[in-house]
Each structure stands twice: as C-alpha cells, then as structure tokens.
Tab-separated table of N, CA and C in Angstrom:
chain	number	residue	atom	x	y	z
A	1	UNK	N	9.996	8.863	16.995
A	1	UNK	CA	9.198	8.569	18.191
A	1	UNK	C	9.275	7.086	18.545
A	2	UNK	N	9.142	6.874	19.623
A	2	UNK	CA	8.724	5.359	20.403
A	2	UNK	C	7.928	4.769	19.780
A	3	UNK	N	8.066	3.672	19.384
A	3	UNK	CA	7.043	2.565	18.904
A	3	UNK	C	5.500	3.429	19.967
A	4	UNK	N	5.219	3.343	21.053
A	4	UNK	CA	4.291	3.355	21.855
A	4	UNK	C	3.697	5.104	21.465
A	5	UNK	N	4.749	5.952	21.012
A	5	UNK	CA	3.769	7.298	20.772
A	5	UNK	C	3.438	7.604	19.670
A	6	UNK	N	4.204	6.522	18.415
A	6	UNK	CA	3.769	6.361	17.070
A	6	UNK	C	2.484	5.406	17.158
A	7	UNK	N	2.296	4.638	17.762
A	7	UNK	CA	0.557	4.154	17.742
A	7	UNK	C	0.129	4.834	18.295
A	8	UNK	N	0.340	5.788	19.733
A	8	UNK	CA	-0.854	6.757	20.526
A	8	UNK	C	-1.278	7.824	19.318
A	9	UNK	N	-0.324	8.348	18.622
A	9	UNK	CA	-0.933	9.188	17.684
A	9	UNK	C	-1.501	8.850	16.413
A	10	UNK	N	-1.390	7.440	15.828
A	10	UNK	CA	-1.818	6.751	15.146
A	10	UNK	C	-3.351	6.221	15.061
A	11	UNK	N	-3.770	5.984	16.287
A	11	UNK	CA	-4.603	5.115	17.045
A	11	UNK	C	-5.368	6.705	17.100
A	12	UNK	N	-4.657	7.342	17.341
A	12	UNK	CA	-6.279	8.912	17.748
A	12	UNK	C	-6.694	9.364	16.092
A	13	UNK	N	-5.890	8.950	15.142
A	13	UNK	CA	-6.635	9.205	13.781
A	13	UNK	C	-7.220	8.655	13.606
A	14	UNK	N	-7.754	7.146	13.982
A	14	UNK	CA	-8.979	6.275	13.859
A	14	UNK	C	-9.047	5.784	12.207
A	15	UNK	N	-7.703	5.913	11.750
A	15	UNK	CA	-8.115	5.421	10.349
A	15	UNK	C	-8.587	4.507	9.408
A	16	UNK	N	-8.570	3.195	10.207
A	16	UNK	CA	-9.366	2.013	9.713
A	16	UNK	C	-10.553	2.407	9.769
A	17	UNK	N	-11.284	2.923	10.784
A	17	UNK	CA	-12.942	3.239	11.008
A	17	UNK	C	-13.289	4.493	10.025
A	18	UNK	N	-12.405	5.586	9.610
A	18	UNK	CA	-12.642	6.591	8.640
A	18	UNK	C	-12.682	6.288	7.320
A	19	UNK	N	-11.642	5.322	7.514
A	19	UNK	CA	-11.230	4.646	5.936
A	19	UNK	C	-10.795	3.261	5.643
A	20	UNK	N	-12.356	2.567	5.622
A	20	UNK	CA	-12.408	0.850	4.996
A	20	UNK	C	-11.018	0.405	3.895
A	21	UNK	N	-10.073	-0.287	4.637
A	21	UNK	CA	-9.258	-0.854	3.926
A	21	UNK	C	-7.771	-0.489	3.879
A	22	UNK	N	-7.659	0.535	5.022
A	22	UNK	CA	-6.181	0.720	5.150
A	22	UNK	C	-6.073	0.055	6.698
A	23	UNK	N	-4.933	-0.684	6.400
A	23	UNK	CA	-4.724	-1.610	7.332
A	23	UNK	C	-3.465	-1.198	8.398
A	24	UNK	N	-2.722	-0.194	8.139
A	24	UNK	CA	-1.904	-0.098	8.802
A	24	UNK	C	-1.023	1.047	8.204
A	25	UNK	N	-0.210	1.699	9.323
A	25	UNK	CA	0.765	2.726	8.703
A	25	UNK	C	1.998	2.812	9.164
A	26	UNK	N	2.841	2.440	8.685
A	26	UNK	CA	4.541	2.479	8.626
A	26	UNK	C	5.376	2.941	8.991
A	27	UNK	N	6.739	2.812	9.334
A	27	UNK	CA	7.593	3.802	9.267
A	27	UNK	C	9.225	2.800	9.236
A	28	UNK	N	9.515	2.779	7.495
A	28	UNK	CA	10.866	1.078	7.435
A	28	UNK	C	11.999	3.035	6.926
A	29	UNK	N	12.772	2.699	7.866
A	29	UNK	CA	13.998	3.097	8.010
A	29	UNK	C	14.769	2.489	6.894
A	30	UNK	N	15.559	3.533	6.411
A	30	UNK	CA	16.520	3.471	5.364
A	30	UNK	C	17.913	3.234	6.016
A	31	UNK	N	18.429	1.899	5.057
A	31	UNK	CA	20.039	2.092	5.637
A	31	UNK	C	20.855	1.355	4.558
A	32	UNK	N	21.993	2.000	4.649
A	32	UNK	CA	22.652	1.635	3.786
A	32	UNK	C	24.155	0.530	4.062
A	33	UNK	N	24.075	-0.652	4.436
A	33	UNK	CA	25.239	-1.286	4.854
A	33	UNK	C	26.296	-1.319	4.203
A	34	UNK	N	27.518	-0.982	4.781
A	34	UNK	CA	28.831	-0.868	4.099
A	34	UNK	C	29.448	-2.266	2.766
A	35	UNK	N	28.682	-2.951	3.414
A	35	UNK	CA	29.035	-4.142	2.237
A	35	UNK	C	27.888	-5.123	1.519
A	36	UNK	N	27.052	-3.892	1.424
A	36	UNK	CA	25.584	-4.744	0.872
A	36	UNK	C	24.812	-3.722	0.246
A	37	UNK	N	23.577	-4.626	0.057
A	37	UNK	CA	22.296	-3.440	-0.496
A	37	UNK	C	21.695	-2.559	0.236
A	38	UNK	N	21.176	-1.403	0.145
A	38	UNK	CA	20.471	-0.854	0.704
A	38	UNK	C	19.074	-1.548	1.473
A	39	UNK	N	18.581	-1.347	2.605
A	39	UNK	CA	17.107	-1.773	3.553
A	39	UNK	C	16.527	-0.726	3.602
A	40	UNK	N	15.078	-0.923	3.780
A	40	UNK	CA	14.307	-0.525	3.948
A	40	UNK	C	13.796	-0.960	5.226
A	41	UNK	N	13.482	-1.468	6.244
A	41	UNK	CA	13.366	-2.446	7.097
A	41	UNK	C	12.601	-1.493	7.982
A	42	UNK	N	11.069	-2.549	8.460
A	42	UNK	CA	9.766	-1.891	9.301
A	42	UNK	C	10.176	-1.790	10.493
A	43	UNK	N	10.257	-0.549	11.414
A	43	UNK	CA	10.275	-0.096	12.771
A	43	UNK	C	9.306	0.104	13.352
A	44	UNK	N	8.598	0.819	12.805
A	44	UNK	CA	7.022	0.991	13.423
A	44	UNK	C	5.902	0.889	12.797
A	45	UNK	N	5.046	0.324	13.203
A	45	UNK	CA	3.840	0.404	12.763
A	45	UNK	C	2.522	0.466	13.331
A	46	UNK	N	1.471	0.775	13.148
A	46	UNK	CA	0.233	0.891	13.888
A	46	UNK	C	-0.871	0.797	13.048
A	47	UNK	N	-2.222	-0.202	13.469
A	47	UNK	CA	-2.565	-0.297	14.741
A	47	UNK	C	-1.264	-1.631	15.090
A	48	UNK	N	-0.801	-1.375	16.346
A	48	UNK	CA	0.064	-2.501	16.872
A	48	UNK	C	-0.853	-3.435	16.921
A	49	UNK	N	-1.653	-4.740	16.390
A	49	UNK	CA	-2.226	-5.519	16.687
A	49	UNK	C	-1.468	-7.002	15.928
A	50	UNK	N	-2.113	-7.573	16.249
A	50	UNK	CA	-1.555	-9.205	15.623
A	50	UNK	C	-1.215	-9.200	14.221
A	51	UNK	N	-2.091	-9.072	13.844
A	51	UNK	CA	-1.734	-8.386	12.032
A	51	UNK	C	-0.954	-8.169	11.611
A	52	UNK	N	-0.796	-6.999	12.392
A	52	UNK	CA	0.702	-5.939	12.029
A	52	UNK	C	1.941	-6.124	12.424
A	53	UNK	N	1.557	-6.698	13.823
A	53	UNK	CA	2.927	-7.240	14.199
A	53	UNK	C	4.078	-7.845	13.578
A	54	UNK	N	3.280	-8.837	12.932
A	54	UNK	CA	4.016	-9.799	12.417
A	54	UNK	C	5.412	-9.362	11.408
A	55	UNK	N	4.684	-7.879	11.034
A	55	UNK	CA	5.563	-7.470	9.697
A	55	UNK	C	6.844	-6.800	10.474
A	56	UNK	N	6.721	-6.424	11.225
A	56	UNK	CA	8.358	-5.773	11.994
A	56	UNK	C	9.466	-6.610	11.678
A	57	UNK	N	10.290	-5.836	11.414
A	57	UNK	CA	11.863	-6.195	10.682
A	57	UNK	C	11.496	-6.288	9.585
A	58	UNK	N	10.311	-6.349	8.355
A	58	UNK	CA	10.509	-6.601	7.550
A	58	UNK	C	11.280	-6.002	6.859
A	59	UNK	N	12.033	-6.578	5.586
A	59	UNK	CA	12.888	-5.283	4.660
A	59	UNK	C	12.004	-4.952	3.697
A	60	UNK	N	11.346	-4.149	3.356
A	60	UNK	CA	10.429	-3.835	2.128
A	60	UNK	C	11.198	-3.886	0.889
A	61	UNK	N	13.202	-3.646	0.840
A	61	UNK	CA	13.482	-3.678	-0.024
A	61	UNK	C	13.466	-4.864	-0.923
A	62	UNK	N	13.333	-6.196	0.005
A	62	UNK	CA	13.428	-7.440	-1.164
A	62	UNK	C	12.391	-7.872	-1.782
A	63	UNK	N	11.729	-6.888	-2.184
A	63	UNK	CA	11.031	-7.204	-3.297
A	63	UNK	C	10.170	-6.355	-4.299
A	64	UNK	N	10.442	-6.620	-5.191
A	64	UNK	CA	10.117	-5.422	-6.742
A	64	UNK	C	9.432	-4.211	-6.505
A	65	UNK	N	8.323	-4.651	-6.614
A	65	UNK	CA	6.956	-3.388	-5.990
A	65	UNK	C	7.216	-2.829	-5.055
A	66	UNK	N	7.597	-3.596	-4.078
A	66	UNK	CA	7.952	-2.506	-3.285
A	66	UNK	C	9.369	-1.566	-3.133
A	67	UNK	N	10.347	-2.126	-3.570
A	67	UNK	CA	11.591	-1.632	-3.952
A	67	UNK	C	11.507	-0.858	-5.173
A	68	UNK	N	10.676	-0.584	-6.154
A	68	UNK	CA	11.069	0.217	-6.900
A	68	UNK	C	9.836	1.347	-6.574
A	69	UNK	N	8.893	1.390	-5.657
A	69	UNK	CA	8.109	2.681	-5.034
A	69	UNK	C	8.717	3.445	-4.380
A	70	UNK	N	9.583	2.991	-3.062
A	70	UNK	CA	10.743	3.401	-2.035
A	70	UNK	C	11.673	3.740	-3.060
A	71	UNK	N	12.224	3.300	-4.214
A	71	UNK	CA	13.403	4.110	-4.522
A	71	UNK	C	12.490	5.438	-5.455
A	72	UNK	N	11.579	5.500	-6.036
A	72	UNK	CA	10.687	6.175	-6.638
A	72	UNK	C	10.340	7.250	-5.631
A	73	UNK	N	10.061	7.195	-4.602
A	73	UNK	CA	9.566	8.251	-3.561
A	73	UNK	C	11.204	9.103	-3.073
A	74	UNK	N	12.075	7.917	-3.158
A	74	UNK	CA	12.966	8.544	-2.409
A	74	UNK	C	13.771	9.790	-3.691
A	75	UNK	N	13.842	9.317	-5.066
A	75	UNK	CA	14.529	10.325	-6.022
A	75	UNK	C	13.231	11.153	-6.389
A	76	UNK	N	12.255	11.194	-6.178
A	76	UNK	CA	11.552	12.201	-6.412
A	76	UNK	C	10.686	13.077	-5.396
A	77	UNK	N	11.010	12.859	-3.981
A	77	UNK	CA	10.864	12.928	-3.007
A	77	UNK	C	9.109	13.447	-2.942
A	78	UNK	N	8.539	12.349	-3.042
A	78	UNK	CA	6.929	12.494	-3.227
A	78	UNK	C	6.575	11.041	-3.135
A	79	UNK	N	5.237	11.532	-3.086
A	79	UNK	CA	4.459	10.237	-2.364
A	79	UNK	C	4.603	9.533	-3.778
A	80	UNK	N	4.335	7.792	-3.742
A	80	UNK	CA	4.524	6.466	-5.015
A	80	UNK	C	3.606	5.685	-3.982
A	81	UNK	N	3.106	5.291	-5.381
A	81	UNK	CA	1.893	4.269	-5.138
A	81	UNK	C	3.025	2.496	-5.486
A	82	UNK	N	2.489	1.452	-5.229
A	82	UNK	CA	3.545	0.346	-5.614
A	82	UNK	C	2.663	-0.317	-6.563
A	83	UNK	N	2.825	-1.048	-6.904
A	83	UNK	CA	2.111	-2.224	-8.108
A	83	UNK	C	1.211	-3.043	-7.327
A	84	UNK	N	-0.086	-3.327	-7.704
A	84	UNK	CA	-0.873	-4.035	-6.610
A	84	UNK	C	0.406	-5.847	-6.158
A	85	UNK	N	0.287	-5.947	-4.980
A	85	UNK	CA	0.698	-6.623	-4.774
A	85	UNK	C	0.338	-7.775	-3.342
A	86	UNK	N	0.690	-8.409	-2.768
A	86	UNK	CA	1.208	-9.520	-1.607
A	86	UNK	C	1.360	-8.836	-0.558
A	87	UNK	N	0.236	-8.307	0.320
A	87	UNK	CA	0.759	-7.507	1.703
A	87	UNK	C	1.348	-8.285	2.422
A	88	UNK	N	2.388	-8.285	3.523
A	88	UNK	CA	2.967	-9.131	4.277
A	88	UNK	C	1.969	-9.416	5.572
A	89	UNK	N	0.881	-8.724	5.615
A	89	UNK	CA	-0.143	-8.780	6.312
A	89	UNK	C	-1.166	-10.416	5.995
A	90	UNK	N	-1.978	-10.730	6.818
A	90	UNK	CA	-2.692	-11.828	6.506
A	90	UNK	C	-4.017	-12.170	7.072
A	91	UNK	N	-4.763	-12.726	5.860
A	91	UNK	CA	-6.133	-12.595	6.537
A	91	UNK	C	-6.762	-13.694	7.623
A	92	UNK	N	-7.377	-14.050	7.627
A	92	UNK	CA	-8.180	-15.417	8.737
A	92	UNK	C	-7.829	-16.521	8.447
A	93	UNK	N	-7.908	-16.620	7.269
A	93	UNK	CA	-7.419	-17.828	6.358
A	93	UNK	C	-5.762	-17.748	6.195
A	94	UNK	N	-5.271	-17.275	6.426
A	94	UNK	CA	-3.864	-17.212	6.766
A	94	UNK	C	-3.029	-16.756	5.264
A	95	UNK	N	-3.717	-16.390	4.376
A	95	UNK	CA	-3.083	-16.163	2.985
A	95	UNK	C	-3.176	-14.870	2.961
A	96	UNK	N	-1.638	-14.303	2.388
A	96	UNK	CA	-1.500	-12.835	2.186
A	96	UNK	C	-2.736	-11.959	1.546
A	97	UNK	N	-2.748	-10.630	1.887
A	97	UNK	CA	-3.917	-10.261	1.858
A	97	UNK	C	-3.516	-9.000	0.353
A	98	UNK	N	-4.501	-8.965	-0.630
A	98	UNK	CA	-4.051	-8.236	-1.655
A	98	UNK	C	-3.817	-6.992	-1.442
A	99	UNK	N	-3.147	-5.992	-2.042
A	99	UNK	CA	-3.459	-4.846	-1.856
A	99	UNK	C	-2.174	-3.811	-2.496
A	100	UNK	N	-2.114	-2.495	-1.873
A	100	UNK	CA	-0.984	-1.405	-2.709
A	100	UNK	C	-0.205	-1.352	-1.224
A	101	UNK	N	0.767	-0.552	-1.801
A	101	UNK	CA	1.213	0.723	-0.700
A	101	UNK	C	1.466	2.134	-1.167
A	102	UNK	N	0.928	2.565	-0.361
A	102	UNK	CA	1.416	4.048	-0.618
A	102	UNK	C	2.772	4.439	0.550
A	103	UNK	N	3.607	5.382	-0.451
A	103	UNK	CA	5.274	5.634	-0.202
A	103	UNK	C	5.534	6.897	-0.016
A	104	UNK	N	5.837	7.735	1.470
A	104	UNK	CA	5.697	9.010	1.238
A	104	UNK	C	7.282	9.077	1.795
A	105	UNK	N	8.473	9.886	0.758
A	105	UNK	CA	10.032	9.954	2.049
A	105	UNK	C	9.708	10.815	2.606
A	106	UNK	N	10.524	10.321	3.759
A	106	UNK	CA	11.300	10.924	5.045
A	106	UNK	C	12.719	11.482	4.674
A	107	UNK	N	12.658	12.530	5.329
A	107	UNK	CA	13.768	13.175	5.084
A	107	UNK	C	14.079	14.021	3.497
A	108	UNK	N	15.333	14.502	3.049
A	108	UNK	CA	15.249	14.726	1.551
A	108	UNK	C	16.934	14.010	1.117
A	109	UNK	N	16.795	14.238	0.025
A	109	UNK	CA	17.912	13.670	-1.293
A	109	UNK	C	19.064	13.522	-0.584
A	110	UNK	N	19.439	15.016	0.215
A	110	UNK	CA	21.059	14.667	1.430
A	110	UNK	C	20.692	13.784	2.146
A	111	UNK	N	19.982	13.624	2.930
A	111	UNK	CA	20.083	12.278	4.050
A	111	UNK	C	18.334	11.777	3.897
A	112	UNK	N	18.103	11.216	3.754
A	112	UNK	CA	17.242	9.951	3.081
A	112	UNK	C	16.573	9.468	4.343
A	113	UNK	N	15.606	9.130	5.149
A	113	UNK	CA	15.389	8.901	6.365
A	113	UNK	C	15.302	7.318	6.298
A	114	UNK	N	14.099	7.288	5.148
A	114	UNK	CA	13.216	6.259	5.074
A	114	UNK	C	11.553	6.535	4.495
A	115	UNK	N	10.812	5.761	4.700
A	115	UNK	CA	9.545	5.784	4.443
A	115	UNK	C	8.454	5.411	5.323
A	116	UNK	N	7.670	6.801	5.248
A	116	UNK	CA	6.033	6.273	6.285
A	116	UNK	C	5.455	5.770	5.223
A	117	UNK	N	4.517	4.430	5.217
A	117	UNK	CA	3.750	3.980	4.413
A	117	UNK	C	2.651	3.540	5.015
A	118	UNK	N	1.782	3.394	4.278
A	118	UNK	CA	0.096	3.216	3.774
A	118	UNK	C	0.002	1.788	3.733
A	119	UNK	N	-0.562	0.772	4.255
A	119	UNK	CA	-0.815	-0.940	3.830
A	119	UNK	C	-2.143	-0.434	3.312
A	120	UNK	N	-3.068	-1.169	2.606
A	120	UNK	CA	-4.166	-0.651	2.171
A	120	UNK	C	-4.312	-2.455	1.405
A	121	UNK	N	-5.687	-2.627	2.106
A	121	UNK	CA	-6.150	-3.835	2.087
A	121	UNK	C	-7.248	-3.600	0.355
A	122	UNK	N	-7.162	-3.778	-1.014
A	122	UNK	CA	-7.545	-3.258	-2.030
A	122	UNK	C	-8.960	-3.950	-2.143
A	123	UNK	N	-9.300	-5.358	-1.361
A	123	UNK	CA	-10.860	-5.558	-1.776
A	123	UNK	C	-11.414	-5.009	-0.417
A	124	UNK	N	-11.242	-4.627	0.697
A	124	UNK	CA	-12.216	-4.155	1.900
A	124	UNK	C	-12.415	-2.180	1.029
A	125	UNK	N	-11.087	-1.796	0.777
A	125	UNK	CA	-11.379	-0.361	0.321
A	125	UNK	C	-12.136	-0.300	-0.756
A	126	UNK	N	-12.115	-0.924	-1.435
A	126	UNK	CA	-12.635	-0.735	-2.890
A	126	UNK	C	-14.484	-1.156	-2.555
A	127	UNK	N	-14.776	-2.506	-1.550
A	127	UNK	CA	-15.654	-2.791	-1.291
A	127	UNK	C	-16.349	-1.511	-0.783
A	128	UNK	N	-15.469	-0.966	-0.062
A	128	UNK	CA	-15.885	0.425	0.946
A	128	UNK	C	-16.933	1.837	0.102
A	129	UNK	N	-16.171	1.611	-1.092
A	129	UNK	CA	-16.466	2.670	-2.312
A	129	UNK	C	-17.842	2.629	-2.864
A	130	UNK	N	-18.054	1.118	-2.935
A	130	UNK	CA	-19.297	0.815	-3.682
A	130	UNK	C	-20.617	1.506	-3.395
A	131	UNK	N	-21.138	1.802	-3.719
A	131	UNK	CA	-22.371	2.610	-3.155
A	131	UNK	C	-23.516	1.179	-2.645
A	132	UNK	N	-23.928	2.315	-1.131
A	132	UNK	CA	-24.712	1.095	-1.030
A	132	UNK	C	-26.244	1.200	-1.871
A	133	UNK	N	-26.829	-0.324	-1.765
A	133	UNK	CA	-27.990	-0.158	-3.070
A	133	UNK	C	-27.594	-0.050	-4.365
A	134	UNK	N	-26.240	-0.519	-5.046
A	134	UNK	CA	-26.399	-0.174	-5.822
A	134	UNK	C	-27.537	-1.065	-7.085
A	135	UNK	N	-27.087	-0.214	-7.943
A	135	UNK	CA	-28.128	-0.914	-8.525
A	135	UNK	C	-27.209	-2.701	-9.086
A	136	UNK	N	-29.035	-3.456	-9.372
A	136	UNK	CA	-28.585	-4.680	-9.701
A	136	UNK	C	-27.900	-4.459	-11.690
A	137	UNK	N	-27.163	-5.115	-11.786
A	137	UNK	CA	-26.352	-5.341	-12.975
A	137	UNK	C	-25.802	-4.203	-13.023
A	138	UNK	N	-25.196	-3.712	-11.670
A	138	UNK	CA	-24.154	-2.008	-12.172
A	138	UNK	C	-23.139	-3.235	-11.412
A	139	UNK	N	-22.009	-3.127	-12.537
A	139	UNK	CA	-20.251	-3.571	-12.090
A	139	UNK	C	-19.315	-2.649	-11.988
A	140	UNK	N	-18.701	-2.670	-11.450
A	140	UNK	CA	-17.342	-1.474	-10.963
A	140	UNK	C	-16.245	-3.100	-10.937
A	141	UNK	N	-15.136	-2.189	-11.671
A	141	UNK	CA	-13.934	-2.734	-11.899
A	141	UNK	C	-12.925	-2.082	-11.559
A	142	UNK	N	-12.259	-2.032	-10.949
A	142	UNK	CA	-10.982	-1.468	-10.672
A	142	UNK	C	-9.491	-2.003	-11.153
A	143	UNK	N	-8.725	-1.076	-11.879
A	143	UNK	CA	-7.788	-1.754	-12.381
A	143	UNK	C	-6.300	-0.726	-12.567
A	144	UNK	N	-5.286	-1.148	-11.932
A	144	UNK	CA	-4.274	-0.270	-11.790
A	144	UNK	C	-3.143	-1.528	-12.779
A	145	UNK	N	-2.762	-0.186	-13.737
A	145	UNK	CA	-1.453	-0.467	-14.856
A	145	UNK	C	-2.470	-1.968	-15.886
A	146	UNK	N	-3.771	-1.923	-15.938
A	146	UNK	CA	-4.591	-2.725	-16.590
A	146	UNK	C	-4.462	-4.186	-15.947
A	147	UNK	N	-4.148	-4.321	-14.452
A	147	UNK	CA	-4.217	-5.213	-13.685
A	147	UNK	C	-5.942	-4.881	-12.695
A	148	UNK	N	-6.286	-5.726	-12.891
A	148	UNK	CA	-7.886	-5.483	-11.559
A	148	UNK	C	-7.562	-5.613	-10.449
A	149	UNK	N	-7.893	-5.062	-9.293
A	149	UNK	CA	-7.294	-4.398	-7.699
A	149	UNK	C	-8.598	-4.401	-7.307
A	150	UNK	N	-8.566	-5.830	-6.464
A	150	UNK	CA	-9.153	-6.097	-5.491
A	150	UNK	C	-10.956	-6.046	-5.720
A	151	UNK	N	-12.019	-6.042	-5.247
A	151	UNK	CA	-13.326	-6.002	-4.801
A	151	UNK	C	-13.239	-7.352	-6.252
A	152	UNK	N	-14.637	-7.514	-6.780
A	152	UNK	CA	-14.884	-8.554	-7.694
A	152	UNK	C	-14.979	-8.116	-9.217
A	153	UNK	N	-14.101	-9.167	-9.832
A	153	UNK	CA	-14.374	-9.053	-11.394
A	153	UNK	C	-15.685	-8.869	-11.885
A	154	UNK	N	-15.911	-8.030	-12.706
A	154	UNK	CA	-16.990	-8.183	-13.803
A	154	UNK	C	-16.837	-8.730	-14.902
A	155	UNK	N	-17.678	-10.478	-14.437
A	155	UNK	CA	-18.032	-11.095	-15.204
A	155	UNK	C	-19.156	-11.346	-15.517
A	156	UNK	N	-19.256	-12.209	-17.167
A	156	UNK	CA	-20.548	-12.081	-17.426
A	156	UNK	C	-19.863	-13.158	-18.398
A	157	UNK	N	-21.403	-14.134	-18.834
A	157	UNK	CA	-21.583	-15.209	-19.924
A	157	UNK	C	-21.048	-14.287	-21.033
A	158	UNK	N	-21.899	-13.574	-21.635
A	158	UNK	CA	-22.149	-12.844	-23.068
A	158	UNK	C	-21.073	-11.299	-22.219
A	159	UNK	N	-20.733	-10.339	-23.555
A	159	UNK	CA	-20.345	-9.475	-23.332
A	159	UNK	C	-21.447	-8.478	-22.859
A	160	UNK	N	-21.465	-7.319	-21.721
A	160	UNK	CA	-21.704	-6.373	-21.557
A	160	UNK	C	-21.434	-5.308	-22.071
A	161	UNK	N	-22.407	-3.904	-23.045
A	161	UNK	CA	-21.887	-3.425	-23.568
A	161	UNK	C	-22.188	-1.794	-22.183
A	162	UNK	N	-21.269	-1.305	-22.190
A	162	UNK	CA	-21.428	-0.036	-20.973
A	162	UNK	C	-22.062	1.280	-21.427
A	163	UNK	N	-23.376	1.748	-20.929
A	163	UNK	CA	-23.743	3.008	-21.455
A	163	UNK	C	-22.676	3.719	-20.888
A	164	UNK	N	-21.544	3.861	-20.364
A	164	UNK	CA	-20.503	4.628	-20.023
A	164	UNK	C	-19.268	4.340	-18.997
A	165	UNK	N	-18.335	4.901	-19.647
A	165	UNK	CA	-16.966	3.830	-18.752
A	165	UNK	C	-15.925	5.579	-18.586
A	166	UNK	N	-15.935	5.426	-17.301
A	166	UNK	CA	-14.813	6.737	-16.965
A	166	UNK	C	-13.695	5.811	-16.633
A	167	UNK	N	-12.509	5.855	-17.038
A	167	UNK	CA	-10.928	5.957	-16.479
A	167	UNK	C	-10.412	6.890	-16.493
A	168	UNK	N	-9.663	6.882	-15.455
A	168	UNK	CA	-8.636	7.640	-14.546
A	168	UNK	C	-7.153	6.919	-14.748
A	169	UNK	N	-6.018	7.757	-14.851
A	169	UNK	CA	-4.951	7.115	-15.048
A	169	UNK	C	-3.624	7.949	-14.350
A	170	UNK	N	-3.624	6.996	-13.540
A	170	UNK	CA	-2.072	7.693	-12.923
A	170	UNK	C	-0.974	6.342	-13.003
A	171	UNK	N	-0.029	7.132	-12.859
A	171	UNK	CA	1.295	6.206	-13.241
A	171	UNK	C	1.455	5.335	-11.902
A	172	UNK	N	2.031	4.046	-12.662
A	172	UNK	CA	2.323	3.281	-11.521
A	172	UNK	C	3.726	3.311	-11.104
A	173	UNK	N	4.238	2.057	-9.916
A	173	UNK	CA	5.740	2.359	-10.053
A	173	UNK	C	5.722	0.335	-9.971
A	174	UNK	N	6.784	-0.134	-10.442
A	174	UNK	CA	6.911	-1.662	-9.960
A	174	UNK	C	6.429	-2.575	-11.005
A	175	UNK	N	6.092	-2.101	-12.286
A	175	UNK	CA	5.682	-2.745	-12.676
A	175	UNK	C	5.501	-2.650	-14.120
C-alpha cells in the first residue's frame, strides 16, 4: 500500500491511545543487493508524524538487535522480540528513546518480503502497566535477558526482601 493508506489504516487502530508506549508501526522491506549485504530499510511507517519521520530509509539491518530479530523472524517465520535497545526515534530532549521491537515477516522462506514492526517506547508502556494507586513501597522491575526495560529501577539503601516475585521468561533474540 501507499505510504498515505498504510497510515489511513494505521491511524483508525488508534494504537498509541489503546496502548501507552507503542510509538509507531513499520513496514522495512527486504533486499538483497547483488554485491553487498542484505537491507532491511523503513518504507512506511505510522503515525506519520515528526517522530517517525525521521526514521524513513532507515536500514534496520546495521545494527545487532535489530539484525539478528529480522533474521530470527525471517528463518522462523514468526513474530521476534529484539534486545532492549536505542529506538531511532527521539524524545524532547533529543536523545534516543529506550525501548524493543517487535518483528513479524512478510511474506515466507521462498520470497522473504520484509518486516512490519512494533517501535514500543519501554518506560511510557511499562509506566502504562503500573496500577494506578499503587501501593507506597510496591516496586515493579522489569527485566528482559536480566537487563531492566525501561519504567524505574528498584532501588533501595538496605536490601528489600519480597513477600513474592513472579518471572516470566521468554527468549530473547540480539543478545
């Protein structure tokens, strides 16, 4: 689709307002140049705003996390999460903004399209999660491949000991 009917249909899912912290959604075309590396390189994206703009042409392939999610999605043709990382996105303050991507292919194994992806801003979502009220001295930590992702560390002078700690563990890719 047109840059212009990939945001009209983008823009009617309302997904920033449904869901605190995804910043944008993708679509970097796969190609393979006769005398080079493979690209990944951003064609579309939405919401088209200043933000987002900026990232068009990017190649997602030059760099780790994200090059080894895209090749991860593409041989197992399923969605890959990337290693928290450096969105090419940026906040007020003009410094890259933290966060994942999520990697879903296009196309299959014979012809390879590319990838729609997920930007996902990791301290607005994670902030998003928190319950409101919570209580005072309750910490939530979030931590992917035993790296912390985004909202605020739990710190403390003395150690905290937890009447209870659930983890969840899914595999990463990038890292």
């Amino acid at each position: 689709p047109s840059q212009a009917d990939f945001s009209a249909y983008l823009d009617s899912l309302n997904l920033p307002q449904r869901f605190p912290g995804v910043l944008a959604v993708g679509f970097s075309r796969w190609r393979e140049p006769p005398s080079g590396r493979p690209q990944a390189v951003i064609e579309r994206i939405a919401p088209l705003n200043a933000i987002n703009r900026q990232v068009l042409g990017f190649d997602m392939m030059t760099e780790r996390c994200r090059r080894e999610a895209i090749l991860r999605a593409r041989e197992r043709q399923d969605v890959q999460a990337s290693c928290p990382l450096k969105l090419a996105q940026r906040g007020p303050d003009g410094q890259p903004l933290d966060g994942l991507l999520l990697f879903a292919p296009v196309g299959d194994t014979d012809r390879f399209r590319g990838v729609i992806y997920l930007a996902l801003d990791s301290t607005s979502l994670l902030r998003a999660l928190r319950p409101a009220g919570a209580l005072p001295g309750v910490a939530v930590e979030t931590r992917l491949g035993g790296e912390v992702v985004g909202g605020e560390r739990a710190t403390s002078d003395r150690p905290v000991r937890a009447a209870f700690e659930q983890q969840v563990r899914y595999e990463r890719v990038g890292g």
